[in-house]
Coordinates of C-alpha atoms and ligand atoms in Angstrom, one line a residue:
M1 CA -21.0 -23.2 24.2
K2 CA -18.4 -20.4 24.5
L3 CA -17.4 -18.6 21.3
L4 CA -14.4 -16.2 21.0
I5 CA -14.5 -13.7 18.1
T6 CA -10.9 -12.5 17.7
R7 CA -11.6 -9.0 16.4
P8 CA -14.5 -6.5 16.6
L9 CA -17.1 -7.3 13.9
P10 CA -20.3 -5.6 12.7
A11 CA -23.0 -5.5 15.4
L12 CA -25.4 -7.6 13.4
V13 CA -22.8 -10.5 13.3
V14 CA -22.2 -10.4 17.0
D15 CA -26.0 -10.3 17.7
A16 CA -26.4 -13.4 15.4
A17 CA -23.7 -15.2 17.3
R18 CA -25.3 -14.5 20.6
K19 CA -28.4 -16.5 19.5
T20 CA -26.4 -19.7 19.8
F21 CA -23.3 -18.9 21.9
D22 CA -22.0 -17.3 25.0
V23 CA -19.9 -14.8 23.1
T24 CA -16.7 -13.0 23.9
V25 CA -15.4 -10.4 21.5
R26 CA -11.7 -9.5 21.7
E27 CA -12.0 -5.7 21.4
D28 CA -8.6 -5.3 19.8
T29 CA -8.0 -4.9 16.1
S30 CA -4.4 -6.2 16.2
V31 CA -3.3 -9.7 15.5
P32 CA -3.5 -11.9 18.7
T33 CA -0.3 -13.0 20.3
G34 CA 0.8 -16.7 20.5
D35 CA -0.4 -16.8 24.1
E36 CA -3.8 -15.4 23.1
L37 CA -4.1 -18.0 20.3
R38 CA -3.2 -20.9 22.7
S39 CA -5.7 -19.6 25.3
S40 CA -8.4 -19.4 22.7
L41 CA -8.0 -23.1 22.1
L42 CA -8.0 -23.9 25.8
D43 CA -10.9 -21.6 26.9
Y44 CA -13.5 -21.7 24.1
D45 CA -15.5 -24.3 22.3
V46 CA -15.5 -22.4 19.0
V47 CA -13.2 -19.6 17.8
L48 CA -14.1 -17.2 15.0
P49 CA -10.6 -16.1 13.9
T50 CA -9.6 -14.1 10.8
L51 CA -6.6 -13.5 8.5
G52 CA -3.4 -12.9 10.4
D53 CA -4.4 -15.1 13.3
L54 CA -1.5 -17.5 12.9
Y55 CA -2.8 -20.9 14.0
S56 CA 0.5 -22.7 13.1
A57 CA 1.3 -26.4 13.7
Q58 CA 3.3 -25.2 16.7
V59 CA 0.2 -23.5 18.3
F60 CA -1.8 -26.7 18.0
A61 CA 1.2 -28.7 19.3
D62 CA 1.4 -26.4 22.3
V63 CA -2.2 -27.2 23.3
P64 CA -2.4 -31.1 23.3
K65 CA -5.9 -31.1 24.8
P66 CA -7.8 -28.3 23.2
R67 CA -11.3 -27.4 24.4
A68 CA -11.9 -25.8 21.0
K69 CA -13.4 -28.1 18.4
M70 CA -13.8 -25.6 15.6
L71 CA -12.3 -22.6 13.9
A72 CA -15.0 -20.7 11.9
N73 CA -12.7 -18.5 9.9
F74 CA -13.9 -15.0 8.9
G75 CA -12.6 -14.8 5.3
V76 CA -12.2 -17.2 2.4
G77 CA -8.3 -17.4 2.6
F78 CA -7.1 -19.7 5.3
N79 CA -3.3 -19.8 4.7
H80 CA -2.9 -18.5 8.3
I81 CA -4.3 -21.8 9.7
D82 CA -2.4 -25.1 9.4
V83 CA -5.5 -27.0 8.5
E84 CA -3.8 -30.4 8.6
A85 CA -2.5 -29.7 12.2
A86 CA -6.0 -28.5 13.2
K87 CA -7.6 -31.6 11.9
A88 CA -5.1 -33.8 13.6
A89 CA -6.0 -32.0 16.8
G90 CA -9.7 -32.8 16.2
I91 CA -10.5 -29.2 15.2
E92 CA -12.7 -28.5 12.2
V93 CA -12.0 -25.4 10.0
T94 CA -14.6 -23.5 7.9
N95 CA -14.3 -20.4 5.7
T96 CA -16.5 -17.9 3.9
P97 CA -16.4 -18.5 0.1
G98 CA -18.5 -16.5 -2.2
A99 CA -19.3 -13.7 0.3
V100 CA -16.1 -12.0 -0.7
T101 CA -16.0 -12.6 -4.5
D102 CA -17.6 -9.5 -6.0
A103 CA -16.1 -7.0 -3.7
T104 CA -12.6 -8.4 -4.2
A105 CA -13.0 -8.5 -8.0
D106 CA -14.1 -4.8 -7.7
I107 CA -10.9 -4.0 -5.9
A108 CA -8.9 -5.8 -8.6
M109 CA -10.6 -3.6 -11.2
T110 CA -9.9 -0.5 -9.1
L111 CA -6.2 -1.4 -9.0
M112 CA -6.1 -2.2 -12.7
L113 CA -7.6 1.1 -13.6
M114 CA -5.5 3.1 -11.0
S115 CA -2.3 1.4 -12.2
A116 CA -3.0 1.6 -16.0
R117 CA -4.4 5.2 -15.8
R118 CA -1.9 6.5 -13.3
A119 CA -4.7 7.6 -10.9
G120 CA -2.6 7.6 -7.7
E121 CA 0.1 9.6 -9.3
G122 CA -2.4 12.0 -10.7
E123 CA -4.2 12.4 -7.4
R124 CA -0.9 13.2 -5.7
L125 CA -0.1 15.8 -8.4
V126 CA -3.4 17.6 -7.8
R127 CA -3.0 17.5 -4.0
S128 CA 0.6 18.8 -4.2
G129 CA -0.6 22.0 -6.0
A130 CA 2.0 21.3 -8.8
W131 CA -0.6 20.6 -11.5
Q132 CA -0.2 23.1 -14.4
G133 CA -3.4 22.2 -16.2
W134 CA -4.5 19.8 -19.0
H135 CA -2.4 19.3 -22.1
P136 CA -2.5 16.6 -24.8
T137 CA 0.6 14.6 -23.7
Q138 CA 0.2 14.9 -19.9
M139 CA 0.4 11.7 -17.9
L140 CA -0.5 9.2 -20.6
G141 CA -1.4 5.8 -19.3
L142 CA -2.4 2.4 -20.8
H143 CA -5.9 2.2 -22.4
L144 CA -7.5 -0.9 -20.9
S145 CA -10.3 -1.5 -23.4
S146 CA -9.6 -4.4 -25.8
K147 CA -6.3 -5.2 -24.1
H148 CA -5.3 -8.7 -22.9
V149 CA -5.6 -9.7 -19.3
G150 CA -4.0 -12.8 -17.7
I151 CA -5.5 -14.3 -14.5
I152 CA -3.5 -16.5 -12.2
G153 CA -6.0 -18.6 -10.3
M154 CA -9.3 -18.8 -12.2
G155 CA -11.4 -19.6 -9.1
R156 CA -14.4 -17.6 -7.8
I157 CA -12.6 -14.3 -7.7
G158 CA -10.5 -14.9 -10.8
Q159 CA -13.7 -15.6 -12.8
A160 CA -15.4 -12.5 -11.4
I161 CA -12.4 -10.4 -12.5
A162 CA -12.5 -12.1 -15.9
R163 CA -16.2 -11.4 -16.3
R164 CA -15.6 -7.7 -15.5
C165 CA -12.7 -7.5 -17.9
H166 CA -14.6 -9.3 -20.8
F167 CA -18.1 -7.7 -20.5
G168 CA -17.0 -4.3 -19.0
F169 CA -13.8 -3.6 -21.0
G170 CA -14.0 -5.9 -24.0
M171 CA -10.7 -7.5 -23.0
R172 CA -9.3 -10.7 -24.2
V173 CA -9.0 -13.2 -21.2
S174 CA -6.4 -15.9 -20.7
Y175 CA -5.7 -17.7 -17.5
F176 CA -3.3 -20.0 -15.6
N177 CA -5.1 -22.5 -13.3
R178 CA -4.7 -26.1 -12.1
S179 CA -7.8 -27.2 -14.1
A180 CA -9.7 -25.9 -17.1
K181 CA -12.7 -23.7 -16.5
Q182 CA -15.9 -23.5 -18.5
M183 CA -17.0 -19.9 -18.9
D184 CA -19.9 -18.4 -20.9
F185 CA -17.4 -16.2 -22.7
P186 CA -14.0 -16.9 -24.4
A187 CA -11.2 -17.5 -21.9
E188 CA -8.1 -19.4 -22.9
Q189 CA -6.2 -21.6 -20.5
V190 CA -2.4 -21.2 -20.8
A191 CA -0.3 -24.1 -19.4
S192 CA 2.8 -22.2 -18.5
L193 CA 2.8 -19.2 -16.2
T194 CA 5.8 -17.5 -17.9
A195 CA 4.1 -18.0 -21.3
L196 CA 0.9 -16.3 -19.9
A197 CA 3.0 -13.5 -18.4
G198 CA 4.7 -12.8 -21.7
Q199 CA 1.4 -12.4 -23.6
V200 CA -0.6 -10.1 -21.5
D201 CA -1.0 -6.3 -20.8
V202 CA -2.2 -6.9 -17.3
L203 CA -1.4 -9.9 -15.1
V204 CA -3.7 -10.4 -12.1
V205 CA -2.9 -12.7 -9.1
A206 CA -6.0 -14.4 -7.7
V207 CA -4.6 -17.8 -6.3
P208 CA -4.8 -18.7 -2.6
G209 CA -1.7 -18.3 -0.4
G210 CA 0.2 -21.1 1.2
S211 CA 1.7 -23.6 -1.3
T212 CA 1.7 -20.8 -4.0
M213 CA 4.5 -18.9 -2.1
H214 CA 6.6 -16.9 -4.7
L215 CA 4.7 -18.4 -7.7
V216 CA 5.2 -15.0 -9.2
N217 CA 9.0 -14.8 -9.1
A218 CA 11.8 -13.0 -11.0
D219 CA 11.3 -15.3 -14.0
V220 CA 7.6 -14.6 -14.3
L221 CA 8.2 -10.8 -13.9
K222 CA 11.1 -10.9 -16.5
A223 CA 8.7 -12.6 -19.0
M224 CA 6.2 -9.7 -18.7
Q225 CA 6.2 -7.0 -21.4
A226 CA 7.6 -3.6 -20.4
H227 CA 4.3 -1.9 -20.8
A228 CA 2.4 -4.4 -18.7
H229 CA 1.0 -4.1 -15.1
L230 CA 1.0 -6.6 -12.3
I231 CA -2.1 -6.6 -9.9
N232 CA -2.2 -8.7 -6.7
I233 CA -5.4 -9.0 -4.7
A234 CA -4.7 -12.5 -3.4
R235 CA -2.0 -12.9 -0.8
G236 CA 1.3 -10.9 -0.6
E237 CA 3.5 -14.0 -0.4
V238 CA 2.4 -15.3 -3.8
V239 CA 4.5 -12.5 -5.3
E240 CA 8.3 -12.4 -4.5
E241 CA 8.3 -8.8 -3.3
S242 CA 12.0 -8.2 -3.6
A243 CA 11.8 -9.5 -7.3
L244 CA 8.9 -7.2 -7.9
I245 CA 10.8 -4.2 -6.6
T246 CA 13.8 -5.1 -8.9
A247 CA 11.5 -5.5 -11.9
L248 CA 9.8 -2.1 -11.3
Q249 CA 13.1 -0.3 -10.6
A250 CA 14.6 -1.8 -13.8
G251 CA 11.6 -0.8 -15.9
E252 CA 10.9 -4.4 -16.8
I253 CA 7.2 -3.8 -16.1
A254 CA 5.2 -0.5 -16.3
G255 CA 3.5 -0.6 -12.9
A256 CA 1.9 -2.6 -10.1
G257 CA -1.3 -2.4 -8.1
L258 CA -1.2 -4.1 -4.8
D259 CA -3.8 -4.8 -2.1
V260 CA -1.7 -7.3 -0.2
Y261 CA 2.0 -7.6 0.9
E262 CA 4.4 -10.3 1.6
F263 CA 5.1 -9.1 5.2
E264 CA 1.8 -7.4 5.8
P265 CA 1.3 -4.7 7.2
K266 CA 4.9 -3.8 6.4
V267 CA 5.2 -2.2 3.0
P268 CA 8.7 -1.7 1.7
D269 CA 9.9 1.9 1.3
A270 CA 11.1 1.0 -2.2
L271 CA 7.5 0.4 -3.2
K272 CA 6.2 3.5 -1.5
A273 CA 8.9 5.6 -3.4
M274 CA 7.7 4.6 -6.9
E275 CA 5.0 6.7 -8.5
N276 CA 3.9 3.8 -10.7
V277 CA 2.9 1.6 -7.8
T278 CA -0.6 1.7 -6.4
L279 CA -0.8 0.6 -2.7
L280 CA -4.1 -0.3 -1.0
P281 CA -4.4 -1.5 2.6
H282 CA -6.0 -5.0 2.0
L283 CA -9.3 -3.4 1.1
G284 CA -10.7 -6.3 -1.0
T285 CA -13.8 -7.0 1.1
A286 CA -13.9 -3.7 3.0
T287 CA -17.6 -2.7 2.8
L288 CA -20.1 -3.0 5.7
E289 CA -22.4 -5.2 3.6
V290 CA -19.7 -7.7 2.7
R291 CA -18.0 -7.8 6.1
T292 CA -21.5 -8.4 7.5
S293 CA -22.2 -11.3 5.0
M294 CA -18.8 -12.8 5.8
G295 CA -19.5 -12.6 9.5
L296 CA -23.0 -14.1 9.2
M297 CA -21.5 -16.9 7.1
A298 CA -18.9 -17.6 9.7
V299 CA -21.6 -17.6 12.4
E300 CA -23.7 -20.0 10.4
N301 CA -20.8 -22.4 10.2
A302 CA -20.2 -22.1 13.9
A303 CA -24.0 -22.6 14.7
A304 CA -24.2 -25.6 12.5
F305 CA -21.3 -27.1 14.5
A306 CA -23.1 -26.3 17.8
H307 CA -26.3 -27.9 16.6
G308 CA -24.5 -31.0 15.3
K309 CA -25.5 -30.3 11.7
A310 CA -23.3 -30.6 8.6
L311 CA -20.9 -27.7 8.2
P312 CA -21.9 -25.5 5.3
N313 CA -18.3 -24.4 4.3
P314 CA -15.8 -26.9 5.6
V315 CA -12.2 -26.4 4.5
Ligands
LIG401 N1 -7.6 -8.9 -1.1 C1 -8.6 -9.4 -0.3 O1 -9.1 -8.7 0.5 C2 -9.0 -10.8 -0.5 C3 -8.2 -11.8 -1.0 N2 -8.6 -13.1 -1.1 C4 -7.7 -14.1 -1.6 O2 -8.2 -14.6 -2.8 C5 -8.0 -16.0 -2.8 C6 -8.8 -16.7 -3.9 O3 -10.2 -16.7 -3.4 P1 -11.3 -17.5 -4.3 O4 -11.3 -17.1 -5.7 O5 -12.5 -17.5 -3.5 O6 -10.6 -19.0 -4.2 P2 -10.9 -20.3 -5.1 O7 -10.5 -21.4 -4.4 O8 -12.3 -20.2 -5.7 O9 -9.9 -20.0 -6.4 C7 -8.6 -20.3 -6.3 C8 -8.2 -20.8 -7.7 O10 -6.7 -20.9 -7.7 C9 -6.4 -22.1 -8.3 N3 -5.1 -22.5 -7.8 C10 -4.7 -22.9 -6.6 N4 -3.4 -23.2 -6.5 C11 -2.9 -23.0 -7.8 C12 -1.7 -23.1 -8.3 N5 -0.6 -23.5 -7.6 N6 -1.5 -22.9 -9.7 C13 -2.6 -22.5 -10.4 N7 -3.8 -22.4 -9.9 C14 -4.0 -22.6 -8.6 C15 -7.5 -23.1 -7.9 O11 -7.6 -24.2 -8.8 C16 -8.7 -22.2 -8.0 O12 -9.3 -22.2 -9.3 C17 -8.2 -16.4 -1.4 O13 -7.6 -17.6 -1.0 C18 -7.6 -15.3 -0.6 O14 -6.3 -15.5 -0.3 C19 -9.9 -13.4 -0.9 C20 -10.8 -12.4 -0.5 C21 -10.4 -11.1 -0.3
LIG402 O1 -11.4 -13.3 2.7 C1 -10.2 -13.2 2.7 O2 -9.4 -14.1 2.4 C2 -9.6 -11.8 2.8 O3 -8.5 -11.6 2.4 C3 -10.3 -10.7 3.5 O4 -11.5 -10.5 3.1

């Protein structure tokens, strides 16, 4: 069977794929064009795509008789694939849950600390040469210990963030989620997102993209306290970026820490201009170990398909 990997991946992953497949690696780090996506469905039995590879309903409609029977996605988020359209075209979709959880929760904590403790601003001050030395009222931030965190989307990553907040920082944890979650530490479900936003010192976005578009809108941001910070490690589209800019400019919230953007990789100049905004380039899973685990998981899904076995991680 022929397998297309749409971006360069760690060598170990490509070697593992070669045990089962005749592998082609697209040696380009950019997002594939529509033509490339259509060709991938025509020329390969299995495709190993990743976030940004926009397999829309239109792409499937453009290829009425696809050779491809499976998309083994590299990543847990699959909002770039129209799964219903894929299934209607006879194409299975899998993802890589779990492999990404701890690393992404770690980046949420990085952003929480950077935003609350003004770390980006401080680093820029030192690099600029303008730092005049320590004094008792210099660059005072928000002390995270014992504060109240609100988590939107209490799934694998949301729970890993909650765990870090509770056990690491002694924080009170509340969450907004479709269903109640049983944790081994106190975590209170709040039925209304604006009510949650109004209570907490830090609000963290950890829901999948897709149907959650603009879940965090002007109303949610207005409900937040002026000293509170918004952290988004999920998908950019979950937060209405223009409303976030307005809220930050109006001082309705104290800061934001972002790993993802509504029109990635475009980051609005207005966000870049604000000292109280921490901007990371979608680093959630960016370690060699984690990217290797994700790749091996995607290959395992693809190989199960090739061998006619049950798919380990169907979407
Ligand atoms: N920044 C990064 O590099 C990364 C970002 N992600 C993003 O994080 C997302 C979450 O990943 P996991 O925790 O593994 O997913 P998950 O499926 O375990 O958790 C998602 C949670 O959100 C809840 N949820 C979904 N829609 C909701 C809604 N409308 N309202 C309230 N709750 C809702 C679900 O019930 C579930 O508990 C991924 O879909 C992906 O988009 C994942 C990995 C890395
Ligand atoms: O897994 C995902 O969904 C990502 O965003 C990248 O790791």
